[in-house]
Structure formats: structure tokens, C-alpha cells
């Protein structure tokens, strides 16, 4: 499974190899003045472990919540309380500071794209930072998303009990 950063790392390496071998200069039209592009900085390895750990814990909690739901339904229990708690669960995925360059948009898992208009972006803080090659921001946003998923997990855990 190749991630977006793996793809960027691969294409950056290929582009830089073409630049270093003067391929752009050799392929250029000699009647037009042009310059070869500058090499791009290497793509670092980002640490997604906090996000992966948060998702793993969320999986365990949703399994427990599923069992609680099943017990409630099997016993003809009152599922209204669980439903009311669940429809508020998504609020845990909001961040106080909002997304980079648009603090008014608080959801960490989806948002209209900053650079693409209304097309939806999943995990926009991380994804847009990677697309802009802003590695420091990408690493920071991974932690923000992991924290929101941990908050969701903690919230759902209270329902699952």
C-alpha cells in the first residue's frame, strides 16, 4: 500500500534525477530560452504512529459499543439514551483552533478543500500540508487528528459501558 508521502518521495526522487542528469536542458527547444527546474527538497518520513494508535483504540471501543448496542436491542432495553449520545459523538472530532489557514472550520476529518474549492478533503489538515510539502505542519496536524480521535474514543467508551 503506497501512501501519498511515499508517492511524493518517489516522484521527487525521479524528478531530481532528471534535473541532475540535465534531461530538461537536453529536451528543451533550443529556439526558446528556458531554465531547468530547481531540485526539490527530499520528502521526509512522517510519524503516523499516534494516528495509527488512536485508530486502533477506536476500533476496540467501537467493538465494545457494538456489543452494548446488541445487548440493549436483545433485551428490548431503552436505546434512546444511546442514540442521543451517539448523535453527539461527532462533536469530539472538532478542534478548538480550527484548520490551518481557516480557523473557522473545526472538523478534523473532513472539510472543503482550501486549494480545491468545495471538493471535500479527508483529514484536511494533514493532507493539505502534505500536498503543500509543509512537513512540519503535516506532523503537527497528525497529532491534532490523533487527539480528536482519542477524544472520540473516550466519549464512545463512556457510552459502551
Short mmCIF file of N, CA and C in Angstrom, two decimals:
data_model
loop_
_atom_site.label_atom_id
_atom_site.label_comp_id
_atom_site.label_asym_id
_atom_site.label_seq_id
_atom_site.Cartn_x
_atom_site.Cartn_y
_atom_site.Cartn_z
N UNK A 1 0.84 -1.17 0.00
CA UNK A 1 0.00 0.00 0.00
C UNK A 1 0.89 1.23 0.00
N UNK A 2 0.77 2.04 -1.03
CA UNK A 2 1.61 3.22 -1.16
C UNK A 2 0.84 4.44 -0.66
N UNK A 3 1.42 5.18 0.28
CA UNK A 3 0.78 6.38 0.81
C UNK A 3 1.12 7.58 -0.07
N UNK A 4 0.42 8.68 0.21
CA UNK A 4 0.66 9.93 -0.52
C UNK A 4 2.12 10.37 -0.36
N UNK A 5 2.65 10.25 0.87
CA UNK A 5 4.05 10.66 1.07
C UNK A 5 5.01 9.73 0.35
N UNK A 6 4.68 8.44 0.26
CA UNK A 6 5.53 7.51 -0.50
C UNK A 6 5.55 7.90 -1.98
N UNK A 7 4.38 8.25 -2.50
CA UNK A 7 4.29 8.68 -3.89
C UNK A 7 5.09 9.96 -4.13
N UNK A 8 4.95 10.92 -3.21
CA UNK A 8 5.71 12.16 -3.34
C UNK A 8 7.21 11.90 -3.26
N UNK A 9 7.61 11.02 -2.35
CA UNK A 9 9.02 10.68 -2.19
C UNK A 9 9.56 10.08 -3.48
N UNK A 10 8.78 9.19 -4.10
CA UNK A 10 9.19 8.52 -5.33
C UNK A 10 9.26 9.51 -6.51
N UNK A 11 8.23 10.33 -6.66
CA UNK A 11 8.24 11.29 -7.78
C UNK A 11 9.28 12.38 -7.58
N UNK A 12 9.52 12.79 -6.34
CA UNK A 12 10.55 13.79 -6.07
C UNK A 12 11.92 13.22 -6.44
N UNK A 13 12.18 11.99 -6.06
CA UNK A 13 13.46 11.36 -6.40
C UNK A 13 13.63 11.25 -7.92
N UNK A 14 12.57 10.87 -8.61
CA UNK A 14 12.65 10.74 -10.08
C UNK A 14 12.85 12.11 -10.73
N UNK A 15 12.11 13.12 -10.27
CA UNK A 15 12.27 14.48 -10.82
C UNK A 15 13.68 15.00 -10.58
N UNK A 16 14.18 14.81 -9.38
CA UNK A 16 15.53 15.29 -9.06
C UNK A 16 16.59 14.56 -9.88
N UNK A 17 16.39 13.29 -10.16
CA UNK A 17 17.34 12.55 -11.01
C UNK A 17 17.35 13.13 -12.43
N UNK A 18 16.17 13.48 -12.94
CA UNK A 18 16.09 14.10 -14.27
C UNK A 18 16.78 15.47 -14.28
N UNK A 19 16.60 16.23 -13.23
CA UNK A 19 17.23 17.55 -13.14
C UNK A 19 18.75 17.41 -13.09
N UNK A 20 19.23 16.49 -12.22
CA UNK A 20 20.69 16.31 -12.08
C UNK A 20 21.33 15.79 -13.38
N UNK A 21 20.60 15.02 -14.16
CA UNK A 21 21.17 14.48 -15.40
C UNK A 21 21.00 15.44 -16.58
N UNK A 22 20.49 16.64 -16.32
CA UNK A 22 20.28 17.68 -17.33
C UNK A 22 19.28 17.27 -18.41
N UNK A 23 18.38 16.37 -18.10
CA UNK A 23 17.39 15.90 -19.07
C UNK A 23 16.48 17.02 -19.55
N UNK A 24 16.13 17.94 -18.67
CA UNK A 24 15.28 19.06 -19.07
C UNK A 24 16.01 19.96 -20.06
N UNK A 25 17.29 20.19 -19.80
CA UNK A 25 18.09 21.01 -20.72
C UNK A 25 18.25 20.35 -22.07
N UNK A 26 18.46 19.05 -22.08
CA UNK A 26 18.65 18.32 -23.34
C UNK A 26 17.36 18.26 -24.15
N UNK A 27 16.21 18.23 -23.46
CA UNK A 27 14.92 18.12 -24.16
C UNK A 27 14.34 19.49 -24.52
N UNK A 28 14.96 20.56 -24.06
CA UNK A 28 14.41 21.90 -24.28
C UNK A 28 14.53 22.31 -25.75
N UNK A 29 13.60 23.14 -26.16
CA UNK A 29 13.62 23.72 -27.52
C UNK A 29 14.75 24.73 -27.58
N UNK A 30 15.75 24.53 -28.45
CA UNK A 30 16.90 25.44 -28.49
C UNK A 30 16.54 26.85 -28.98
N UNK A 31 15.38 27.00 -29.61
CA UNK A 31 14.99 28.33 -30.09
C UNK A 31 14.29 29.16 -29.02
N UNK A 32 13.98 28.54 -27.89
CA UNK A 32 13.32 29.26 -26.79
C UNK A 32 14.22 29.24 -25.56
N UNK A 33 14.21 30.37 -24.88
CA UNK A 33 15.02 30.45 -23.67
C UNK A 33 14.23 29.83 -22.52
N UNK A 34 14.82 28.87 -21.84
CA UNK A 34 14.16 28.23 -20.71
C UNK A 34 15.23 27.78 -19.71
N UNK A 35 14.75 27.59 -18.49
CA UNK A 35 15.66 27.12 -17.43
C UNK A 35 15.14 25.80 -16.88
N UNK A 36 16.06 24.96 -16.50
CA UNK A 36 15.66 23.71 -15.85
C UNK A 36 15.13 24.03 -14.46
N UNK A 37 14.18 23.24 -13.98
CA UNK A 37 13.68 23.48 -12.62
C UNK A 37 14.75 23.18 -11.57
N UNK A 38 14.58 23.79 -10.42
CA UNK A 38 15.49 23.53 -9.30
C UNK A 38 15.10 22.22 -8.64
N UNK A 39 16.08 21.50 -8.11
CA UNK A 39 15.75 20.25 -7.39
C UNK A 39 14.85 20.55 -6.19
N UNK A 40 13.96 19.61 -5.90
CA UNK A 40 13.05 19.75 -4.76
C UNK A 40 13.69 19.12 -3.53
N UNK A 41 13.39 19.65 -2.35
CA UNK A 41 13.90 19.01 -1.13
C UNK A 41 13.33 17.59 -1.00
N UNK A 42 14.11 16.71 -0.41
CA UNK A 42 13.67 15.34 -0.21
C UNK A 42 12.43 15.29 0.69
N UNK A 43 11.60 14.30 0.50
CA UNK A 43 10.38 14.11 1.29
C UNK A 43 10.73 13.29 2.53
N UNK A 44 10.51 13.85 3.72
CA UNK A 44 10.86 13.11 4.94
C UNK A 44 9.83 12.03 5.25
N UNK A 45 10.19 11.15 6.14
CA UNK A 45 9.23 10.16 6.63
C UNK A 45 8.46 10.79 7.78
N UNK A 46 7.15 10.81 7.66
CA UNK A 46 6.30 11.37 8.71
C UNK A 46 5.94 10.27 9.70
N UNK A 47 5.73 10.65 10.95
CA UNK A 47 5.39 9.70 12.00
C UNK A 47 3.88 9.66 12.19
N UNK A 48 3.25 8.64 11.65
CA UNK A 48 1.80 8.46 11.74
C UNK A 48 1.42 7.56 12.91
N UNK A 49 2.37 7.21 13.77
CA UNK A 49 2.09 6.22 14.82
C UNK A 49 1.01 6.70 15.79
N UNK A 50 0.98 7.99 16.13
CA UNK A 50 -0.06 8.46 17.06
C UNK A 50 -1.45 8.29 16.44
N UNK A 51 -1.55 8.53 15.16
CA UNK A 51 -2.82 8.36 14.46
C UNK A 51 -3.19 6.88 14.35
N UNK A 52 -2.22 6.04 14.04
CA UNK A 52 -2.47 4.61 13.94
C UNK A 52 -2.89 4.03 15.30
N UNK A 53 -2.24 4.47 16.37
CA UNK A 53 -2.61 4.00 17.71
C UNK A 53 -4.01 4.47 18.08
N UNK A 54 -4.33 5.72 17.75
CA UNK A 54 -5.67 6.24 18.06
C UNK A 54 -6.74 5.46 17.30
N UNK A 55 -6.47 5.12 16.06
CA UNK A 55 -7.44 4.35 15.27
C UNK A 55 -7.60 2.93 15.81
N UNK A 56 -6.51 2.36 16.28
CA UNK A 56 -6.58 1.02 16.86
C UNK A 56 -7.47 1.03 18.10
N UNK A 57 -7.28 2.00 18.96
CA UNK A 57 -8.10 2.12 20.17
C UNK A 57 -9.56 2.39 19.82
N UNK A 58 -9.79 3.20 18.80
CA UNK A 58 -11.16 3.47 18.35
C UNK A 58 -11.83 2.19 17.89
N UNK A 59 -11.09 1.34 17.19
CA UNK A 59 -11.63 0.06 16.74
C UNK A 59 -12.08 -0.82 17.90
N UNK A 60 -11.27 -0.87 18.95
CA UNK A 60 -11.62 -1.67 20.14
C UNK A 60 -12.86 -1.11 20.82
N UNK A 61 -12.93 0.22 20.92
CA UNK A 61 -14.07 0.85 21.58
C UNK A 61 -15.34 0.67 20.78
N UNK A 62 -15.26 0.77 19.47
CA UNK A 62 -16.47 0.59 18.67
C UNK A 62 -16.97 -0.85 18.73
N UNK A 63 -16.04 -1.79 18.89
CA UNK A 63 -16.46 -3.19 19.06
C UNK A 63 -17.23 -3.35 20.37
N UNK A 64 -16.72 -2.74 21.44
CA UNK A 64 -17.41 -2.79 22.74
C UNK A 64 -18.77 -2.09 22.65
N UNK A 65 -18.81 -0.99 21.95
CA UNK A 65 -20.06 -0.26 21.78
C UNK A 65 -21.07 -1.08 20.98
N UNK A 66 -20.57 -1.78 19.99
CA UNK A 66 -21.44 -2.66 19.20
C UNK A 66 -22.06 -3.74 20.08
N UNK A 67 -21.26 -4.30 20.97
CA UNK A 67 -21.77 -5.32 21.90
C UNK A 67 -22.82 -4.73 22.84
N UNK A 68 -22.57 -3.51 23.32
CA UNK A 68 -23.53 -2.84 24.20
C UNK A 68 -24.85 -2.61 23.45
N UNK A 69 -24.75 -2.17 22.22
CA UNK A 69 -25.95 -1.92 21.41
C UNK A 69 -26.74 -3.22 21.22
N UNK A 70 -26.01 -4.28 20.90
CA UNK A 70 -26.67 -5.57 20.68
C UNK A 70 -27.39 -6.04 21.95
N UNK A 71 -26.75 -5.91 23.10
CA UNK A 71 -27.38 -6.30 24.37
C UNK A 71 -28.64 -5.47 24.62
N UNK A 72 -28.55 -4.19 24.36
CA UNK A 72 -29.70 -3.30 24.58
C UNK A 72 -30.85 -3.69 23.66
N UNK A 73 -30.55 -3.98 22.43
CA UNK A 73 -31.60 -4.35 21.47
C UNK A 73 -32.18 -5.72 21.81
N UNK A 74 -31.32 -6.67 22.19
CA UNK A 74 -31.80 -8.02 22.53
C UNK A 74 -32.69 -8.02 23.77
N UNK A 75 -32.41 -7.15 24.71
CA UNK A 75 -33.20 -7.12 25.94
C UNK A 75 -34.37 -6.14 25.85
N UNK A 76 -34.61 -5.62 24.66
CA UNK A 76 -35.67 -4.63 24.45
C UNK A 76 -35.48 -3.42 25.37
N UNK A 77 -34.22 -3.15 25.68
CA UNK A 77 -33.88 -2.01 26.55
C UNK A 77 -34.12 -0.68 25.85
N UNK A 78 -33.98 0.37 26.61
CA UNK A 78 -34.19 1.72 26.08
C UNK A 78 -32.93 2.16 25.33
N UNK A 79 -33.02 2.16 24.03
CA UNK A 79 -31.87 2.57 23.23
C UNK A 79 -31.89 4.06 22.92
N UNK A 80 -32.88 4.78 23.39
CA UNK A 80 -32.97 6.22 23.15
C UNK A 80 -31.76 6.96 23.74
N UNK A 81 -31.35 6.57 24.94
CA UNK A 81 -30.21 7.22 25.60
C UNK A 81 -28.93 7.02 24.78
N UNK A 82 -28.74 5.81 24.28
CA UNK A 82 -27.55 5.53 23.47
C UNK A 82 -27.61 6.35 22.18
N UNK A 83 -28.76 6.38 21.53
CA UNK A 83 -28.91 7.15 20.29
C UNK A 83 -28.59 8.62 20.52
N UNK A 84 -29.11 9.18 21.62
CA UNK A 84 -28.86 10.59 21.90
C UNK A 84 -27.37 10.86 22.12
N UNK A 85 -26.70 9.95 22.79
CA UNK A 85 -25.26 10.11 23.00
C UNK A 85 -24.49 9.96 21.68
N UNK A 86 -24.92 9.04 20.84
CA UNK A 86 -24.21 8.79 19.58
C UNK A 86 -24.32 9.97 18.61
N UNK A 87 -25.47 10.62 18.56
CA UNK A 87 -25.55 11.70 17.58
C UNK A 87 -24.73 12.91 18.01
N UNK A 88 -24.27 12.93 19.24
CA UNK A 88 -23.37 14.00 19.70
C UNK A 88 -21.89 13.60 19.56
N UNK A 89 -21.63 12.36 19.23
CA UNK A 89 -20.25 11.84 19.21
C UNK A 89 -19.36 12.59 18.23
N UNK A 90 -19.88 12.96 17.09
CA UNK A 90 -19.05 13.59 16.07
C UNK A 90 -18.45 14.91 16.54
N UNK A 91 -19.08 15.54 17.50
CA UNK A 91 -18.55 16.80 18.04
C UNK A 91 -17.16 16.62 18.64
N UNK A 92 -16.82 15.40 19.00
CA UNK A 92 -15.49 15.12 19.56
C UNK A 92 -14.40 15.28 18.50
N UNK A 93 -14.78 15.29 17.24
CA UNK A 93 -13.80 15.39 16.16
C UNK A 93 -13.49 16.84 15.77
N UNK A 94 -14.01 17.78 16.56
CA UNK A 94 -13.75 19.19 16.31
C UNK A 94 -12.52 19.63 17.09
N UNK A 95 -11.80 20.57 16.55
CA UNK A 95 -10.64 21.13 17.22
C UNK A 95 -10.90 22.60 17.55
N UNK A 96 -10.45 23.04 18.69
CA UNK A 96 -10.70 24.41 19.11
C UNK A 96 -10.06 25.43 18.16
N UNK A 97 -8.86 25.15 17.70
CA UNK A 97 -8.13 26.12 16.88
C UNK A 97 -8.54 26.12 15.42
N UNK A 98 -9.28 25.11 14.98
CA UNK A 98 -9.67 25.04 13.58
C UNK A 98 -8.53 24.56 12.69
N UNK A 99 -8.80 24.51 11.42
CA UNK A 99 -7.80 24.03 10.46
C UNK A 99 -6.81 25.15 10.12
N UNK A 100 -5.60 24.79 9.72
CA UNK A 100 -4.64 25.81 9.30
C UNK A 100 -5.20 26.69 8.18
N UNK A 101 -5.01 27.98 8.29
CA UNK A 101 -5.44 29.00 7.32
C UNK A 101 -6.96 29.17 7.24
N UNK A 102 -7.70 28.50 8.11
CA UNK A 102 -9.15 28.69 8.19
C UNK A 102 -9.65 28.20 9.54
N UNK A 103 -9.36 29.02 10.54
CA UNK A 103 -9.69 28.68 11.91
C UNK A 103 -11.17 28.50 12.17
N UNK A 104 -12.00 28.99 11.27
CA UNK A 104 -13.45 28.86 11.44
C UNK A 104 -13.93 27.44 11.14
N UNK A 105 -13.13 26.64 10.44
CA UNK A 105 -13.55 25.28 10.12
C UNK A 105 -12.90 24.34 11.12
N UNK A 106 -13.70 23.70 11.95
CA UNK A 106 -13.20 22.99 13.12
C UNK A 106 -13.09 21.47 12.97
N UNK A 107 -13.70 20.87 11.96
CA UNK A 107 -13.73 19.41 11.85
C UNK A 107 -12.39 18.88 11.36
N UNK A 108 -11.86 17.87 12.06
CA UNK A 108 -10.54 17.35 11.71
C UNK A 108 -10.54 16.23 10.67
N UNK A 109 -11.71 15.63 10.41
CA UNK A 109 -11.74 14.51 9.46
C UNK A 109 -12.19 14.86 8.06
N UNK A 110 -12.96 15.92 7.91
CA UNK A 110 -13.34 16.32 6.55
C UNK A 110 -13.61 17.81 6.50
N UNK A 111 -13.37 18.38 5.33
CA UNK A 111 -13.61 19.80 5.11
C UNK A 111 -13.56 20.07 3.62
N UNK A 112 -14.18 21.16 3.18
CA UNK A 112 -13.98 21.57 1.79
C UNK A 112 -12.50 21.88 1.60
N UNK A 113 -11.96 21.55 0.46
CA UNK A 113 -10.54 21.78 0.23
C UNK A 113 -10.17 23.25 0.20
N UNK A 114 -9.09 23.62 0.84
CA UNK A 114 -8.62 25.01 0.84
C UNK A 114 -8.16 25.42 -0.55
N UNK A 115 -7.50 24.51 -1.25
CA UNK A 115 -6.94 24.81 -2.56
C UNK A 115 -7.83 24.32 -3.70
N UNK A 116 -8.88 23.56 -3.39
CA UNK A 116 -9.69 22.95 -4.44
C UNK A 116 -11.13 23.42 -4.43
N UNK A 117 -11.46 24.42 -3.66
CA UNK A 117 -12.85 24.88 -3.62
C UNK A 117 -13.69 23.98 -2.75
N UNK A 118 -14.85 23.60 -3.25
CA UNK A 118 -15.79 22.86 -2.43
C UNK A 118 -15.58 21.35 -2.44
N UNK A 119 -14.67 20.85 -3.21
CA UNK A 119 -14.40 19.42 -3.20
C UNK A 119 -13.94 18.99 -1.82
N UNK A 120 -14.51 17.93 -1.28
CA UNK A 120 -14.19 17.51 0.09
C UNK A 120 -12.78 16.93 0.17
N UNK A 121 -12.13 17.23 1.29
CA UNK A 121 -10.83 16.65 1.60
C UNK A 121 -10.97 15.87 2.89
N UNK A 122 -10.47 14.66 2.89
CA UNK A 122 -10.47 13.87 4.12
C UNK A 122 -9.18 14.16 4.87
N UNK A 123 -9.28 14.20 6.18
CA UNK A 123 -8.18 14.56 7.06
C UNK A 123 -7.43 15.78 6.46
N UNK A 124 -8.17 16.88 6.30
CA UNK A 124 -7.65 18.02 5.53
C UNK A 124 -6.39 18.67 6.09
N UNK A 125 -6.24 18.76 7.40
CA UNK A 125 -5.05 19.39 7.96
C UNK A 125 -3.78 18.68 7.55
N UNK A 126 -3.82 17.36 7.58
CA UNK A 126 -2.65 16.54 7.22
C UNK A 126 -2.49 16.52 5.70
N UNK A 127 -3.56 16.24 5.02
CA UNK A 127 -3.50 16.07 3.57
C UNK A 127 -3.03 17.33 2.85
N UNK A 128 -3.59 18.47 3.23
CA UNK A 128 -3.21 19.71 2.56
C UNK A 128 -1.77 20.11 2.89
N UNK A 129 -1.33 19.84 4.11
CA UNK A 129 0.06 20.13 4.46
C UNK A 129 1.01 19.27 3.62
N UNK A 130 0.66 18.00 3.43
CA UNK A 130 1.49 17.13 2.59
C UNK A 130 1.49 17.63 1.15
N UNK A 131 0.32 17.98 0.64
CA UNK A 131 0.24 18.46 -0.74
C UNK A 131 1.05 19.74 -0.95
N UNK A 132 1.16 20.56 0.08
CA UNK A 132 1.93 21.80 0.00
C UNK A 132 3.39 21.61 0.41
N UNK A 133 3.74 20.36 0.73
CA UNK A 133 5.10 20.00 1.12
C UNK A 133 5.53 20.74 2.39
N UNK A 134 4.57 20.96 3.27
CA UNK A 134 4.83 21.61 4.55
C UNK A 134 4.91 20.50 5.60
N UNK A 135 6.08 19.92 5.73
CA UNK A 135 6.25 18.71 6.55
C UNK A 135 6.05 18.98 8.04
N UNK A 136 6.48 20.12 8.52
CA UNK A 136 6.31 20.46 9.94
C UNK A 136 4.82 20.54 10.28
N UNK A 137 4.07 21.23 9.44
CA UNK A 137 2.63 21.34 9.66
C UNK A 137 1.94 19.98 9.56
N UNK A 138 2.36 19.17 8.62
CA UNK A 138 1.77 17.83 8.47
C UNK A 138 1.96 17.02 9.74
N UNK A 139 3.16 17.06 10.31
CA UNK A 139 3.42 16.31 11.53
C UNK A 139 2.58 16.85 12.69
N UNK A 140 2.44 18.17 12.77
CA UNK A 140 1.60 18.78 13.82
C UNK A 140 0.15 18.36 13.65
N UNK A 141 -0.34 18.37 12.43
CA UNK A 141 -1.74 18.04 12.16
C UNK A 141 -2.04 16.56 12.40
N UNK A 142 -1.06 15.70 12.20
CA UNK A 142 -1.24 14.28 12.52
C UNK A 142 -1.58 14.15 14.00
N UNK A 143 -0.88 14.90 14.83
CA UNK A 143 -1.13 14.87 16.28
C UNK A 143 -2.49 15.45 16.63
N UNK A 144 -2.90 16.50 15.92
CA UNK A 144 -4.22 17.11 16.16
C UNK A 144 -5.33 16.11 15.84
N UNK A 145 -5.21 15.44 14.70
CA UNK A 145 -6.23 14.45 14.30
C UNK A 145 -6.23 13.27 15.27
N UNK A 146 -5.06 12.81 15.66
CA UNK A 146 -4.97 11.71 16.62
C UNK A 146 -5.65 12.10 17.93
N UNK A 147 -5.45 13.33 18.38
CA UNK A 147 -6.07 13.78 19.63
C UNK A 147 -7.59 13.82 19.50
N UNK A 148 -8.09 14.24 18.35
CA UNK A 148 -9.56 14.28 18.18
C UNK A 148 -10.13 12.87 18.13
N UNK A 149 -9.41 11.94 17.54
CA UNK A 149 -9.88 10.55 17.51
C UNK A 149 -9.81 9.94 18.91
N UNK A 150 -8.79 10.31 19.68
CA UNK A 150 -8.71 9.85 21.07
C UNK A 150 -9.88 10.41 21.89
N UNK A 151 -10.25 11.66 21.64
CA UNK A 151 -11.40 12.26 22.34
C UNK A 151 -12.68 11.52 21.96
N UNK A 152 -12.82 11.20 20.68
CA UNK A 152 -13.99 10.43 20.24
C UNK A 152 -14.02 9.06 20.91
N UNK A 153 -12.86 8.41 20.98
CA UNK A 153 -12.77 7.09 21.61
C UNK A 153 -13.17 7.18 23.08
N UNK A 154 -12.67 8.16 23.79
CA UNK A 154 -13.02 8.33 25.21
C UNK A 154 -14.51 8.57 25.38
N UNK A 155 -15.09 9.38 24.50
CA UNK A 155 -16.52 9.66 24.55
C UNK A 155 -17.32 8.39 24.30
N UNK A 156 -16.96 7.65 23.26
CA UNK A 156 -17.68 6.42 22.93
C UNK A 156 -17.51 5.36 24.01
N UNK A 157 -16.35 5.38 24.67
CA UNK A 157 -16.10 4.43 25.75
C UNK A 157 -17.09 4.63 26.89
N UNK A 158 -17.46 5.88 27.16
CA UNK A 158 -18.45 6.14 28.22
C UNK A 158 -19.81 5.59 27.84
N UNK A 159 -20.13 5.56 26.57
CA UNK A 159 -21.42 5.02 26.10
C UNK A 159 -21.39 3.49 26.14
N UNK A 160 -20.23 2.93 25.82
CA UNK A 160 -20.11 1.47 25.72
C UNK A 160 -20.20 0.78 27.08
N UNK A 161 -20.00 1.51 28.16
CA UNK A 161 -20.04 0.90 29.49
C UNK A 161 -21.43 0.61 29.95
#
